[in-house]
Short mmCIF file of C-alpha atoms in Angstrom, two decimals:
data_model
loop_
_atom_site.label_atom_id
_atom_site.label_comp_id
_atom_site.label_asym_id
_atom_site.label_seq_id
_atom_site.Cartn_x
_atom_site.Cartn_y
_atom_site.Cartn_z
CA MET N 591 6.60 15.01 -1.92
CA ALA N 592 9.53 17.02 -3.32
CA ALA N 593 7.74 20.24 -2.41
CA ALA N 594 6.93 18.93 1.04
CA VAL N 595 10.54 17.99 1.71
CA ALA N 596 11.75 21.31 0.36
CA LEU N 597 9.39 23.12 2.72
CA VAL N 598 10.80 21.28 5.72
CA ALA N 599 14.37 21.76 4.51
CA CYS N 600 13.99 25.52 4.36
CA GLY N 601 12.40 25.66 7.78
CA GLY N 602 8.90 26.40 6.54
CA GLY N 603 9.74 30.00 5.72
CA LYS N 604 10.25 31.13 9.35
CA GLU N 605 12.51 34.06 10.14
CA GLY N 606 15.97 33.53 11.53
CA GLY N 607 17.46 31.60 8.60
CA ALA N 608 17.56 27.95 7.76
CA THR N 609 19.11 25.46 10.15
CA GLN N 610 19.81 21.77 9.83
CA VAL N 611 19.07 21.18 13.51
CA ALA N 612 15.39 20.76 14.33
CA ALA N 613 15.72 20.05 18.06
CA LYS N 614 18.19 19.26 20.82
CA VAL N 615 17.46 16.49 23.30
CA ASN N 616 19.88 16.89 26.18
CA LYS N 617 23.20 16.90 24.29
CA GLU N 618 21.99 15.14 21.17
CA GLU N 619 20.67 16.84 18.03
CA ILE N 620 17.81 15.87 15.75
CA SER N 621 18.37 17.09 12.21
CA VAL N 622 16.02 18.20 9.48
CA HIS N 623 17.45 15.37 7.40
CA GLN N 624 16.10 12.86 9.91
CA ILE N 625 12.64 14.39 9.62
CA ASN N 626 12.79 14.39 5.83
CA PHE N 627 13.87 10.75 5.81
CA VAL N 628 10.72 9.80 7.72
CA LEU N 629 8.52 12.06 5.59
CA GLN N 630 9.78 10.44 2.39
CA ARG N 631 8.43 7.12 3.65
CA GLN N 632 4.92 8.53 4.00
CA PRO N 633 3.05 8.11 0.70
CA ASN N 634 0.72 10.72 -0.79
CA LEU N 635 1.88 13.50 1.53
CA LYS N 636 0.67 16.83 0.11
CA PRO N 637 2.74 20.04 0.38
CA GLU N 638 0.12 21.71 2.56
CA GLN N 639 0.37 18.80 5.00
CA ALA N 640 4.16 18.96 5.29
CA GLN N 641 4.35 21.44 8.16
CA ALA N 642 1.95 19.54 10.43
CA ALA N 643 3.44 16.19 9.43
CA SER N 644 6.99 17.37 10.11
CA LYS N 645 6.00 18.49 13.62
CA ARG N 646 4.43 15.10 14.35
CA VAL N 647 7.52 13.35 13.03
CA LEU N 648 9.78 15.56 15.12
CA GLU N 649 7.88 14.78 18.31
CA GLY N 650 8.16 11.08 17.50
CA LEU N 651 11.91 11.45 16.98
CA VAL N 652 12.23 13.29 20.30
CA ASP N 653 10.50 10.42 22.09
CA GLN N 654 12.72 7.95 20.24
CA GLU N 655 15.88 9.84 21.16
CA LEU N 656 14.89 9.93 24.84
CA ALA N 657 14.38 6.15 24.78
CA VAL N 658 17.70 5.66 22.96
CA GLN N 659 19.56 7.72 25.55
CA GLN N 660 18.07 5.65 28.36
CA ALA N 661 18.97 2.42 26.55
CA VAL N 662 22.59 3.54 26.14
CA GLU N 663 22.76 4.70 29.75
CA GLN N 664 21.62 1.25 30.85
CA LYS N 665 24.15 -0.31 28.46
CA LEU N 666 21.41 -2.08 26.49
CA ASP N 667 23.39 -1.35 23.33
CA ARG N 668 25.89 -3.94 24.58
CA ASP N 669 23.31 -6.64 25.19
CA PRO N 670 24.04 -9.60 22.85
CA ARG N 671 20.46 -9.67 21.60
CA THR N 672 20.55 -5.96 20.82
CA VAL N 673 23.91 -6.25 19.08
CA MET N 674 22.57 -9.13 16.99
CA ALA N 675 19.42 -7.18 16.08
CA ILE N 676 21.48 -4.15 15.03
CA GLU N 677 23.76 -6.34 12.90
CA ALA N 678 20.76 -8.06 11.30
CA ALA N 679 19.23 -4.66 10.47
CA ARG N 680 22.56 -3.49 9.04
CA ARG N 681 22.83 -6.55 6.80
CA GLU N 682 19.24 -6.13 5.63
CA ILE N 683 19.75 -2.44 4.82
CA LEU N 684 23.00 -3.05 2.93
CA SER N 685 21.66 -5.98 0.92
CA ARG N 686 18.55 -4.01 0.04
CA ALA N 687 20.64 -0.98 -0.94
CA TYR N 688 22.67 -3.16 -3.30
CA MET N 689 19.55 -4.64 -4.90
CA ASP N 690 17.96 -1.20 -5.21
CA LYS N 691 21.06 0.06 -6.99
CA LEU N 692 21.17 -3.03 -9.21
CA THR N 693 17.52 -2.75 -10.27
CA GLY N 694 17.28 1.03 -10.27
CA GLY N 695 18.01 1.29 -13.98
CA VAL N 696 15.29 -1.07 -15.17
CA GLU N 697 13.48 0.51 -18.11
CA LYS N 698 9.73 0.85 -18.30
CA PRO N 699 7.96 -1.56 -20.66
CA THR N 700 7.13 -0.44 -24.17
CA ASP N 701 3.57 0.01 -25.39
CA ALA N 702 3.98 -3.22 -27.36
CA GLU N 703 4.96 -5.13 -24.21
CA ILE N 704 1.98 -3.71 -22.35
CA SER N 705 -0.40 -4.63 -25.17
CA GLN N 706 1.01 -8.16 -25.34
CA PHE N 707 0.60 -8.64 -21.60
CA TYR N 708 -2.97 -7.33 -21.74
CA ALA N 709 -3.94 -9.58 -24.65
CA SER N 710 -2.35 -12.68 -23.12
CA ARG N 711 -4.44 -12.48 -19.92
CA PRO N 712 -8.10 -12.03 -20.92
CA ALA N 713 -9.32 -13.39 -17.57
CA LEU N 714 -7.59 -10.47 -15.86
CA PHE N 715 -8.67 -7.74 -18.25
CA SER N 716 -10.97 -8.01 -21.28
CA GLN N 717 -12.92 -10.89 -19.72
CA ARG N 718 -12.35 -9.89 -16.10
CA ARG N 719 -14.99 -11.03 -13.63
CA VAL N 720 -15.74 -10.54 -9.95
CA TYR N 721 -16.38 -13.90 -8.31
CA SER N 722 -18.83 -14.72 -5.53
CA LEU N 723 -17.44 -17.85 -3.90
CA VAL N 724 -18.04 -20.17 -0.98
CA GLU N 725 -15.03 -22.06 0.35
CA PHE N 726 -15.63 -25.29 2.26
CA ASN N 727 -13.02 -26.81 4.56
CA ILE N 728 -14.16 -30.38 5.10
CA GLU N 729 -12.77 -32.78 7.68
CA ALA N 730 -11.77 -36.11 6.14
CA GLY N 731 -9.55 -38.98 7.21
CA GLY N 732 -7.79 -41.70 5.23
CA ASP N 733 -4.80 -41.53 2.93
CA LYS N 734 -4.42 -39.14 -0.01
CA ALA N 735 -5.93 -41.57 -2.52
CA GLN N 736 -9.07 -41.97 -0.39
CA LYS N 737 -9.38 -38.21 0.03
CA GLU N 738 -8.97 -37.66 -3.71
CA ALA N 739 -11.71 -40.18 -4.45
CA LEU N 740 -14.02 -38.37 -2.05
CA ALA N 741 -13.02 -34.95 -3.39
CA ALA N 742 -13.90 -36.03 -6.92
CA GLN N 743 -17.50 -36.54 -5.79
CA PHE N 744 -17.69 -32.94 -4.59
CA ASN N 745 -16.66 -31.59 -8.00
CA GLY N 746 -20.09 -32.56 -9.36
CA VAL N 747 -22.03 -30.66 -6.69
CA LYS N 748 -24.62 -28.11 -7.86
CA GLY N 749 -24.21 -25.07 -5.65
CA ALA N 750 -23.05 -24.29 -2.13
CA ASP N 751 -26.42 -24.99 -0.52
CA ALA N 752 -26.54 -28.45 -2.06
CA LEU N 753 -23.04 -29.27 -0.84
CA ALA N 754 -23.80 -28.02 2.68
CA ALA N 755 -26.98 -30.13 2.79
CA GLN N 756 -25.08 -33.18 1.54
CA LEU N 757 -22.40 -32.80 4.21
CA ARG N 758 -24.90 -32.29 7.02
CA ALA N 759 -26.88 -35.34 5.95
CA ALA N 760 -23.69 -37.40 6.03
CA GLY N 761 -22.71 -36.03 9.44
CA VAL N 762 -19.45 -34.59 8.10
CA LYS N 763 -17.88 -31.65 9.92
CA PHE N 764 -17.10 -28.64 7.77
CA ALA N 765 -16.68 -24.86 7.80
CA ALA N 766 -17.96 -22.62 5.02
CA ARG N 767 -16.66 -19.15 4.23
CA PRO N 768 -18.28 -16.90 1.60
CA SER N 769 -16.20 -14.27 -0.18
CA THR N 770 -16.29 -11.92 -3.14
CA VAL N 771 -13.00 -11.52 -5.00
CA PRO N 772 -11.99 -9.82 -8.26
CA ALA N 773 -9.93 -11.73 -10.81
CA GLU N 774 -6.68 -9.98 -9.82
CA SER N 775 -6.96 -11.35 -6.26
CA VAL N 776 -7.06 -14.96 -7.48
CA PRO N 777 -3.78 -16.92 -7.95
CA THR N 778 -2.92 -17.37 -11.61
CA ALA N 779 -3.15 -21.18 -11.60
CA LEU N 780 -6.60 -21.04 -9.99
CA LEU N 781 -7.89 -18.19 -12.15
CA GLY N 782 -7.52 -20.26 -15.31
CA LYS N 783 -9.86 -22.90 -13.92
CA LEU N 784 -12.21 -20.45 -12.24
CA SER N 785 -12.72 -18.39 -15.38
CA THR N 786 -14.11 -21.44 -17.23
CA MET N 787 -16.50 -22.55 -14.47
CA GLY N 788 -20.22 -21.97 -14.54
CA GLU N 789 -22.33 -20.81 -11.62
CA GLY N 790 -22.89 -23.59 -9.10
CA GLN N 791 -19.86 -25.59 -10.19
CA ALA N 792 -17.09 -26.57 -7.77
CA MET N 793 -13.44 -27.59 -7.65
CA SER N 794 -11.73 -29.47 -4.86
CA ASN N 795 -8.28 -29.92 -3.39
CA VAL N 796 -6.93 -32.45 -0.87
CA THR N 797 -5.32 -30.91 2.24
CA PRO N 798 -3.36 -32.50 5.11
CA VAL N 799 -6.45 -32.40 7.35
CA GLY N 800 -9.21 -32.97 4.84
CA ILE N 801 -10.63 -31.51 1.64
CA ASN N 802 -11.01 -27.95 0.44
CA VAL N 803 -13.88 -27.24 -1.98
CA LEU N 804 -14.48 -23.96 -3.78
CA VAL N 805 -18.00 -23.36 -5.11
CA LEU N 806 -18.72 -20.60 -7.61
CA ASN N 807 -22.00 -18.96 -6.66
CA ALA N 808 -21.93 -16.16 -9.21
CA ALA N 809 -19.58 -14.29 -11.52
CA LYS N 810 -20.18 -10.67 -12.51
CA SER N 811 -18.54 -9.38 -15.68
CA ALA N 812 -16.26 -6.39 -14.98
CA PRO N 813 -13.92 -5.92 -17.96
CA VAL N 814 -10.99 -3.53 -17.84
CA SER N 815 -9.70 -1.72 -20.92
CA GLU N 816 -6.02 -1.61 -21.80
CA ALA N 817 -5.95 2.11 -21.06
CA GLN N 818 -7.40 1.55 -17.59
CA ALA N 819 -4.95 -1.26 -16.84
CA LYS N 820 -1.85 0.40 -18.33
CA ALA N 821 -0.51 1.81 -15.06
CA ALA N 822 -0.99 -1.51 -13.27
CA ILE N 823 0.60 -3.52 -16.07
CA THR N 824 3.54 -1.11 -16.22
CA SER N 825 4.12 -1.49 -12.49
CA PHE N 826 3.91 -5.27 -12.68
CA LEU N 827 6.27 -5.59 -15.65
CA VAL N 828 8.84 -3.26 -14.07
CA ASN N 829 8.74 -5.20 -10.80
CA ASP N 830 8.94 -8.49 -12.70
CA LYS N 831 12.05 -7.30 -14.56
CA LYS N 832 13.58 -6.26 -11.25
CA ARG N 833 12.78 -9.64 -9.72
CA LYS N 834 14.36 -11.53 -12.61
CA LEU N 835 17.42 -9.28 -12.52
CA ALA N 836 17.81 -9.89 -8.78
CA VAL N 837 17.44 -13.67 -9.23
CA ASP N 838 20.06 -13.71 -12.01
CA GLU N 839 22.44 -11.61 -9.91
CA MET N 840 22.10 -13.92 -6.91
CA LYS N 841 22.81 -16.88 -9.16
CA ARG N 842 25.90 -15.14 -10.54
CA LEU N 843 27.18 -14.20 -7.09
CA ARG N 844 26.65 -17.73 -5.78
CA GLU N 845 28.54 -19.24 -8.72
CA ALA N 846 31.42 -16.80 -8.22
CA ALA N 847 31.63 -17.24 -4.44
CA LYS N 848 33.13 -20.04 -2.36
CA ILE N 849 30.32 -21.22 -0.09
CA GLU N 850 31.08 -23.88 2.51
CA TYR N 851 28.38 -25.38 4.74
CA LEU N 852 29.53 -26.51 8.19
CA GLY N 853 28.25 -28.38 11.23
CA GLN N 854 24.72 -29.64 10.93
CA PHE N 855 24.52 -27.95 7.52
CA SER N 856 27.69 -29.65 6.21
CA GLY N 857 25.67 -31.57 3.63
CA GLY N 858 24.50 -28.31 2.10
CA VAL N 859 20.96 -27.03 1.86
CA ALA N 860 18.46 -29.85 1.46
CA SER N 861 17.34 -28.60 -1.93
CA ALA N 862 15.28 -31.73 -2.56
CA ASN N 863 13.28 -31.17 0.62
CA VAL N 864 12.89 -27.48 -0.13
CA SER N 865 11.64 -28.25 -3.62
CA ALA N 866 9.25 -30.88 -2.33
CA SER N 867 7.87 -28.45 0.23
CA ALA N 868 7.45 -25.73 -2.38
CA ALA N 869 5.68 -28.14 -4.69
CA GLU N 870 3.03 -29.10 -2.14
CA GLU N 871 -0.45 -27.95 -3.02
CA PRO N 872 -1.83 -25.19 -0.80
CA ALA N 873 -4.15 -26.13 2.04
CA SER N 874 -6.67 -23.69 0.61
CA LEU N 875 -7.68 -23.24 -3.00
CA LEU N 876 -8.20 -19.56 -2.27
CA PRO N 877 -5.27 -18.14 -0.27
CA ALA N 878 -5.46 -14.63 1.14
CA ALA N 879 -3.27 -13.21 -1.60
CA ALA N 880 -2.24 -14.23 -5.09
CA ALA N 881 1.30 -15.45 -5.77
CA ALA N 882 3.30 -12.26 -6.30
CA SER N 883 5.68 -13.84 -8.80
CA GLU N 884 2.90 -14.95 -11.15
CA ALA N 885 -0.19 -12.83 -10.58
CA LEU N 886 -0.75 -9.18 -11.26
CA ASP N 887 -0.75 -7.44 -7.90
CA ALA N 888 -4.32 -6.68 -6.85
CA THR N 889 -3.38 -3.30 -5.38
CA ASP N 890 -1.54 -2.28 -8.54
CA LEU N 891 -4.48 -3.27 -10.69
CA GLN N 892 -6.97 -1.44 -8.52
CA LYS N 893 -4.82 1.70 -8.79
CA GLY N 894 -4.99 1.32 -12.55
CA LEU N 895 -8.76 0.99 -12.65
CA SER N 896 -9.42 4.65 -11.92
CA GLY N 897 -12.26 3.82 -9.53
CA LEU N 898 -13.98 1.27 -11.78
CA LYS N 899 -15.93 -1.31 -9.73
#
């Protein structure tokens, strides 16, 4: 990336000397810095791709500048919605810049920390498995206690086919969705239970509209060594340190600030309601992504596997 940016900054080696202006659109200039800013946000850009990429970026910036000029001409920059959007973007950029500066000095974990993390999560690494699952969303009425009593019966089912047959025989409406997921894509709380289940076993969860049942069809062993997982663990631990640092800083700033809630919010944030909402069990036992604050990021882990399937 550094080489790519340097290539654009020096004008790609063309004659006539370097210039910081890449194009003029009517009376407005587009600078090389603007191009480099966009290029830096494109991952895995190779030096030999920089020239073509910079030209594509420049054309995009030309189109953007033309649209901006028309918006200003039509006084859209004074529209209340536009002003509010610009202010919201400004606040987001500034708050992110502060957090980036705050967490920029976080040190990488030591080898001992990495080894401890690896050893403490065998289901993710040394005993890692790839799970073949079938998720059932079953319609069910009644109160929570009635649903829980019914859900308990499903926990003893022997396989997805048996459960489907049982539901059809009872005339119960349901939807079944098969999936294959590696351990790192399973939420931490669920992975602990899933890793101890045998093939054909099931677990259930009551939802607002019925019951969710997860049946384990098969589990294929796919262990990951500490060396293979080192990059992923390092990334996770660094991000976790940053998250904790940001949380502590927000707590400090809140305690030091004078915060007054007004109008309909005069009673303050309904922390009890927020906590109750956060504590509710998910509608699905197998959400699309694992909880980022507790589970090792699936993308990070895959990057650390060096192509291992």
